[in-house]
Short mmCIF file of C-alpha atoms in Angstrom, two decimals:
data_model
loop_
_atom_site.label_atom_id
_atom_site.label_comp_id
_atom_site.label_asym_id
_atom_site.label_seq_id
_atom_site.Cartn_x
_atom_site.Cartn_y
_atom_site.Cartn_z
CA UNK A 3 17.19 -2.69 -2.62
CA UNK A 4 19.78 -2.53 -5.44
CA UNK A 5 23.51 -2.83 -5.89
CA UNK A 6 25.67 0.24 -6.37
CA UNK A 7 25.74 -0.30 -10.14
CA UNK A 8 21.99 -0.79 -10.45
CA UNK A 9 19.45 1.70 -11.71
CA UNK A 10 17.48 3.25 -8.85
CA UNK A 11 14.07 1.72 -8.28
CA UNK A 12 11.27 4.29 -8.54
CA UNK A 13 9.65 4.90 -5.16
CA UNK A 14 6.05 3.71 -5.44
CA UNK A 15 3.69 4.22 -2.50
CA UNK A 16 0.20 2.89 -3.17
CA UNK A 17 -1.11 4.96 -0.25
CA UNK A 18 -0.23 8.13 -2.18
CA UNK A 19 -1.07 7.25 -5.79
CA UNK A 20 -3.86 5.36 -7.54
CA UNK A 21 -1.64 3.41 -9.97
CA UNK A 22 1.88 3.46 -11.34
CA UNK A 23 2.92 6.51 -13.39
CA UNK A 24 3.96 6.40 -17.07
CA UNK A 25 7.60 6.86 -15.94
CA UNK A 26 7.32 3.93 -13.53
CA UNK A 27 5.70 1.85 -16.27
CA UNK A 28 8.66 2.62 -18.56
CA UNK A 29 11.12 1.53 -15.85
CA UNK A 30 9.22 -1.74 -15.66
CA UNK A 31 9.37 -2.24 -19.42
CA UNK A 32 13.10 -1.50 -19.41
CA UNK A 33 14.18 -3.49 -16.34
CA UNK A 34 11.40 -5.99 -15.61
CA UNK A 35 10.88 -5.28 -11.89
CA UNK A 36 8.84 -2.91 -9.73
CA UNK A 37 8.58 -2.61 -5.95
CA UNK A 38 5.29 -1.23 -4.57
CA UNK A 39 4.76 -0.21 -0.95
CA UNK A 40 1.63 -0.02 1.22
CA UNK A 41 -0.78 -1.63 -1.22
CA UNK A 42 -2.95 -3.30 1.42
CA UNK A 43 -4.80 -1.90 4.40
CA UNK A 44 -3.98 -3.45 7.78
CA UNK A 45 -7.24 -5.42 7.86
CA UNK A 46 -6.61 -6.75 4.34
CA UNK A 47 -3.09 -7.89 5.24
CA UNK A 48 -4.30 -9.52 8.46
CA UNK A 49 -7.10 -11.34 6.60
CA UNK A 50 -4.60 -12.76 4.12
CA UNK A 51 -2.34 -13.96 6.92
CA UNK A 52 -5.21 -15.51 8.87
CA UNK A 53 -6.68 -17.31 5.86
CA UNK A 54 -3.42 -18.58 4.35
CA UNK A 55 -1.77 -19.76 7.57
CA UNK A 56 -4.11 -22.79 7.93
CA UNK A 57 -3.12 -23.87 4.41
CA UNK A 58 0.57 -23.73 5.37
CA UNK A 59 -0.11 -25.59 8.62
CA UNK A 60 -2.00 -28.28 6.71
CA UNK A 61 0.94 -28.70 4.33
CA UNK A 62 3.36 -28.92 7.28
CA UNK A 63 1.35 -31.44 9.32
CA UNK A 64 1.57 -34.20 6.73
CA UNK A 65 2.32 -34.54 3.04
CA UNK A 66 -1.00 -33.65 1.47
CA UNK A 67 -2.15 -35.96 -1.33
CA UNK A 68 -3.28 -33.09 -3.53
CA UNK A 69 -1.50 -31.65 -6.57
CA UNK A 70 -2.23 -28.15 -5.28
CA UNK A 71 0.25 -28.74 -2.43
CA UNK A 72 3.82 -28.83 -3.74
CA UNK A 73 6.89 -30.17 -1.91
CA UNK A 74 10.59 -30.39 -2.65
CA UNK A 75 13.67 -31.82 -0.95
CA UNK A 76 15.45 -29.58 1.56
CA UNK A 77 19.09 -29.49 0.49
CA UNK A 78 20.65 -29.73 3.96
CA UNK A 79 18.39 -32.34 5.58
CA UNK A 80 17.02 -34.27 2.61
CA UNK A 81 13.51 -33.93 4.02
CA UNK A 82 10.52 -33.18 1.82
CA UNK A 83 9.26 -29.71 2.77
CA UNK A 84 6.22 -27.78 1.51
CA UNK A 85 6.93 -24.55 -0.34
CA UNK A 86 4.02 -23.84 -2.69
CA UNK A 87 0.23 -24.04 -2.69
CA UNK A 88 -1.68 -23.53 -5.94
CA UNK A 89 -4.94 -21.62 -6.48
CA UNK A 90 -5.08 -19.65 -3.24
CA UNK A 91 -7.67 -17.30 -4.75
CA UNK A 92 -10.08 -20.24 -4.93
CA UNK A 93 -9.25 -21.24 -1.34
CA UNK A 94 -9.59 -17.84 0.41
CA UNK A 95 -12.00 -14.92 0.29
CA UNK A 96 -9.15 -12.47 0.94
CA UNK A 97 -7.35 -13.84 -2.12
CA UNK A 98 -10.38 -13.14 -4.28
CA UNK A 99 -10.29 -9.50 -3.18
CA UNK A 100 -6.73 -9.16 -4.50
CA UNK A 101 -7.88 -10.15 -7.97
CA UNK A 102 -9.91 -6.94 -8.19
CA UNK A 103 -7.50 -4.56 -6.45
CA UNK A 104 -7.95 -1.18 -8.20
CA UNK A 105 -4.28 -0.14 -7.99
CA UNK A 106 -3.15 -3.38 -9.62
CA UNK A 107 -5.88 -3.38 -12.27
CA UNK A 108 -5.19 0.22 -13.29
CA UNK A 109 -1.44 -0.43 -13.40
CA UNK A 110 -1.88 -3.55 -15.54
CA UNK A 111 -4.14 -1.58 -17.88
CA UNK A 112 -1.40 1.03 -18.28
CA UNK A 113 1.06 -1.72 -19.23
CA UNK A 114 -1.11 -4.06 -21.28
CA UNK A 115 -4.30 -2.26 -22.25
CA UNK A 116 -7.88 -2.83 -21.10
CA UNK A 117 -8.03 -6.54 -21.91
CA UNK A 118 -6.02 -9.16 -20.07
CA UNK A 119 -6.45 -12.70 -18.78
CA UNK A 120 -5.56 -13.71 -15.19
CA UNK A 121 -4.05 -17.14 -15.68
CA UNK A 122 -2.54 -18.54 -12.48
CA UNK A 123 -2.19 -17.93 -8.77
CA UNK A 124 -0.19 -19.61 -6.03
CA UNK A 125 1.43 -18.97 -2.65
CA UNK A 126 5.16 -19.60 -2.19
CA UNK A 127 6.49 -19.74 1.37
CA UNK A 128 9.56 -20.72 3.36
CA UNK A 129 9.51 -22.63 6.64
CA UNK A 130 11.68 -21.09 9.34
CA UNK A 131 15.09 -22.78 9.15
CA UNK A 132 13.75 -25.34 6.65
CA UNK A 133 12.93 -23.23 3.64
CA UNK A 134 13.16 -24.66 0.15
CA UNK A 135 15.57 -22.87 -2.16
CA UNK A 136 14.02 -21.46 -5.33
CA UNK A 137 16.78 -21.55 -7.95
CA UNK A 138 17.36 -18.95 -10.66
CA UNK A 139 14.59 -19.29 -13.22
CA UNK A 140 12.34 -17.49 -15.64
CA UNK A 141 8.79 -18.52 -16.52
CA UNK A 142 8.86 -17.61 -20.21
CA UNK A 143 10.91 -16.15 -23.03
CA UNK A 144 10.40 -12.57 -24.29
CA UNK A 145 7.99 -12.18 -27.17
CA UNK A 146 9.62 -11.90 -30.61
CA UNK A 147 9.75 -8.30 -31.81
CA UNK A 148 7.24 -8.95 -34.61
CA UNK A 149 5.05 -11.57 -32.93
CA UNK A 150 1.62 -11.93 -34.49
CA UNK A 151 -1.48 -10.88 -32.53
CA UNK A 152 0.51 -9.04 -29.84
CA UNK A 153 -0.90 -5.52 -29.48
CA UNK A 154 1.39 -4.49 -26.61
CA UNK A 155 5.09 -5.53 -26.40
CA UNK A 156 4.65 -6.84 -22.85
CA UNK A 157 4.86 -10.48 -21.83
CA UNK A 158 2.89 -11.96 -18.94
CA UNK A 159 3.30 -10.17 -15.60
CA UNK A 160 3.57 -11.68 -12.12
CA UNK A 161 2.27 -9.69 -9.15
CA UNK A 162 3.65 -10.98 -5.83
CA UNK A 163 2.18 -9.87 -2.49
CA UNK A 164 4.63 -10.30 0.41
CA UNK A 165 2.92 -11.02 3.72
CA UNK A 166 6.10 -11.20 5.82
CA UNK A 167 9.35 -9.29 5.92
CA UNK A 168 12.56 -10.73 4.48
CA UNK A 169 16.32 -10.36 4.83
CA UNK A 170 19.28 -11.17 2.59
CA UNK A 171 19.10 -14.85 3.57
CA UNK A 172 15.59 -15.42 2.24
CA UNK A 173 14.57 -12.53 0.00
CA UNK A 174 13.76 -12.44 -3.69
CA UNK A 175 16.63 -11.62 -6.07
CA UNK A 176 16.04 -10.39 -9.59
CA UNK A 177 18.29 -9.49 -12.52
CA UNK A 178 17.41 -6.06 -13.85
CA UNK A 179 16.90 -6.00 -17.61
CA UNK A 180 16.82 -9.80 -17.96
CA UNK A 181 13.26 -9.52 -19.28
CA UNK A 182 14.91 -8.45 -22.55
CA UNK A 183 17.32 -11.37 -22.75
CA UNK A 184 16.57 -13.86 -25.48
CA UNK A 185 17.13 -17.60 -25.33
CA UNK A 186 20.67 -17.23 -26.71
CA UNK A 187 21.98 -15.20 -23.75
CA UNK A 188 25.31 -16.80 -22.68
CA UNK A 189 24.39 -17.20 -19.00
CA UNK A 190 23.55 -20.34 -17.08
CA UNK A 191 22.30 -20.02 -13.50
CA UNK A 192 24.35 -21.77 -10.82
CA UNK A 193 24.65 -21.60 -7.02
CA UNK A 194 27.70 -19.36 -7.38
CA UNK A 195 25.70 -16.82 -9.37
CA UNK A 196 23.44 -15.97 -6.44
CA UNK A 197 23.77 -12.20 -6.49
CA UNK A 198 27.07 -12.42 -8.36
CA UNK A 199 26.85 -12.16 -12.12
CA UNK A 200 28.99 -9.74 -14.11
CA UNK A 201 26.49 -9.39 -16.93
CA UNK A 202 24.03 -6.99 -15.39
CA UNK A 203 23.01 -5.43 -12.05
CA UNK A 204 21.07 -7.47 -9.53
CA UNK A 205 18.22 -6.25 -7.38
CA UNK A 206 18.06 -7.50 -3.80
CA UNK A 207 14.34 -7.34 -3.18
CA UNK A 208 14.56 -7.37 0.59
CA UNK A 209 11.45 -5.83 2.06
CA UNK A 210 9.14 -5.39 4.97
CA UNK A 211 5.70 -6.93 4.97
CA UNK A 212 2.90 -5.45 2.86
CA UNK A 213 5.08 -4.97 -0.20
CA UNK A 214 4.40 -6.02 -3.77
CA UNK A 215 6.90 -7.06 -6.42
CA UNK A 216 5.83 -6.99 -10.05
CA UNK A 217 8.01 -8.70 -12.63
CA UNK A 218 7.83 -9.98 -16.18
CA UNK A 219 7.67 -13.75 -16.44
CA UNK A 220 10.71 -13.41 -18.71
CA UNK A 221 12.80 -11.89 -15.89
CA UNK A 222 15.39 -14.08 -14.16
CA UNK A 223 14.86 -14.37 -10.40
CA UNK A 224 15.46 -16.64 -7.42
CA UNK A 225 14.87 -16.90 -3.69
CA UNK A 226 17.83 -17.69 -1.46
CA UNK A 227 18.05 -20.75 0.77
CA UNK A 228 17.31 -19.25 4.18
CA UNK A 229 19.30 -19.49 7.36
CA UNK A 230 17.18 -19.84 10.53
CA UNK A 231 15.28 -16.56 10.35
CA UNK A 232 11.71 -15.30 9.98
CA UNK A 233 9.78 -16.91 7.16
CA UNK A 234 9.02 -15.04 3.98
CA UNK A 235 5.65 -15.87 2.47
CA UNK A 236 4.15 -14.28 -0.58
#
């Protein structure tokens, strides 16, 4: 899960607790990442797989003329490959159930208070042997320390449900503590920095299926370009 120099991820098992603990919440505030196990029941996980697979198959069959279906060029072959589908909650009943998951809602309340706004949902996936590389990126900057109208010093939070297992060739990578970096941080992502930056520890978020990664939108992360291996959809 982490490099030798990294802080140890707290062990979070949703089958044994109703939400994250205050200590786990503090780790998230400090380092920007959490790894949650066993959030979904078997029938919930199977329903998600069954209802999202047709969307992936539709995207694979032909280039869909719909802005909700997103494609990018595969670096090795030059072919346009699908890798993202927007608004899966609207397209699946199993996705709607995730929006009201009690463990997630109680954990978000602990981090952000009772009021929050769900703003976006999508499914990112990799085709076996033809997966699109997701480069190092962050979705936002940290809030200024004295930002107006911010009751809780927490930026937007992403909650990723992983439906398939992953390995080091296709897993999510995150940089622990990068949620606190401001725009002046002297680091520019590049292919050579995949898992190899001297500034701060990396987290290799390799996992089995039915795992959840939570991260601040201000955290730097990427997904490796996969070798021929099982897909990783989340």
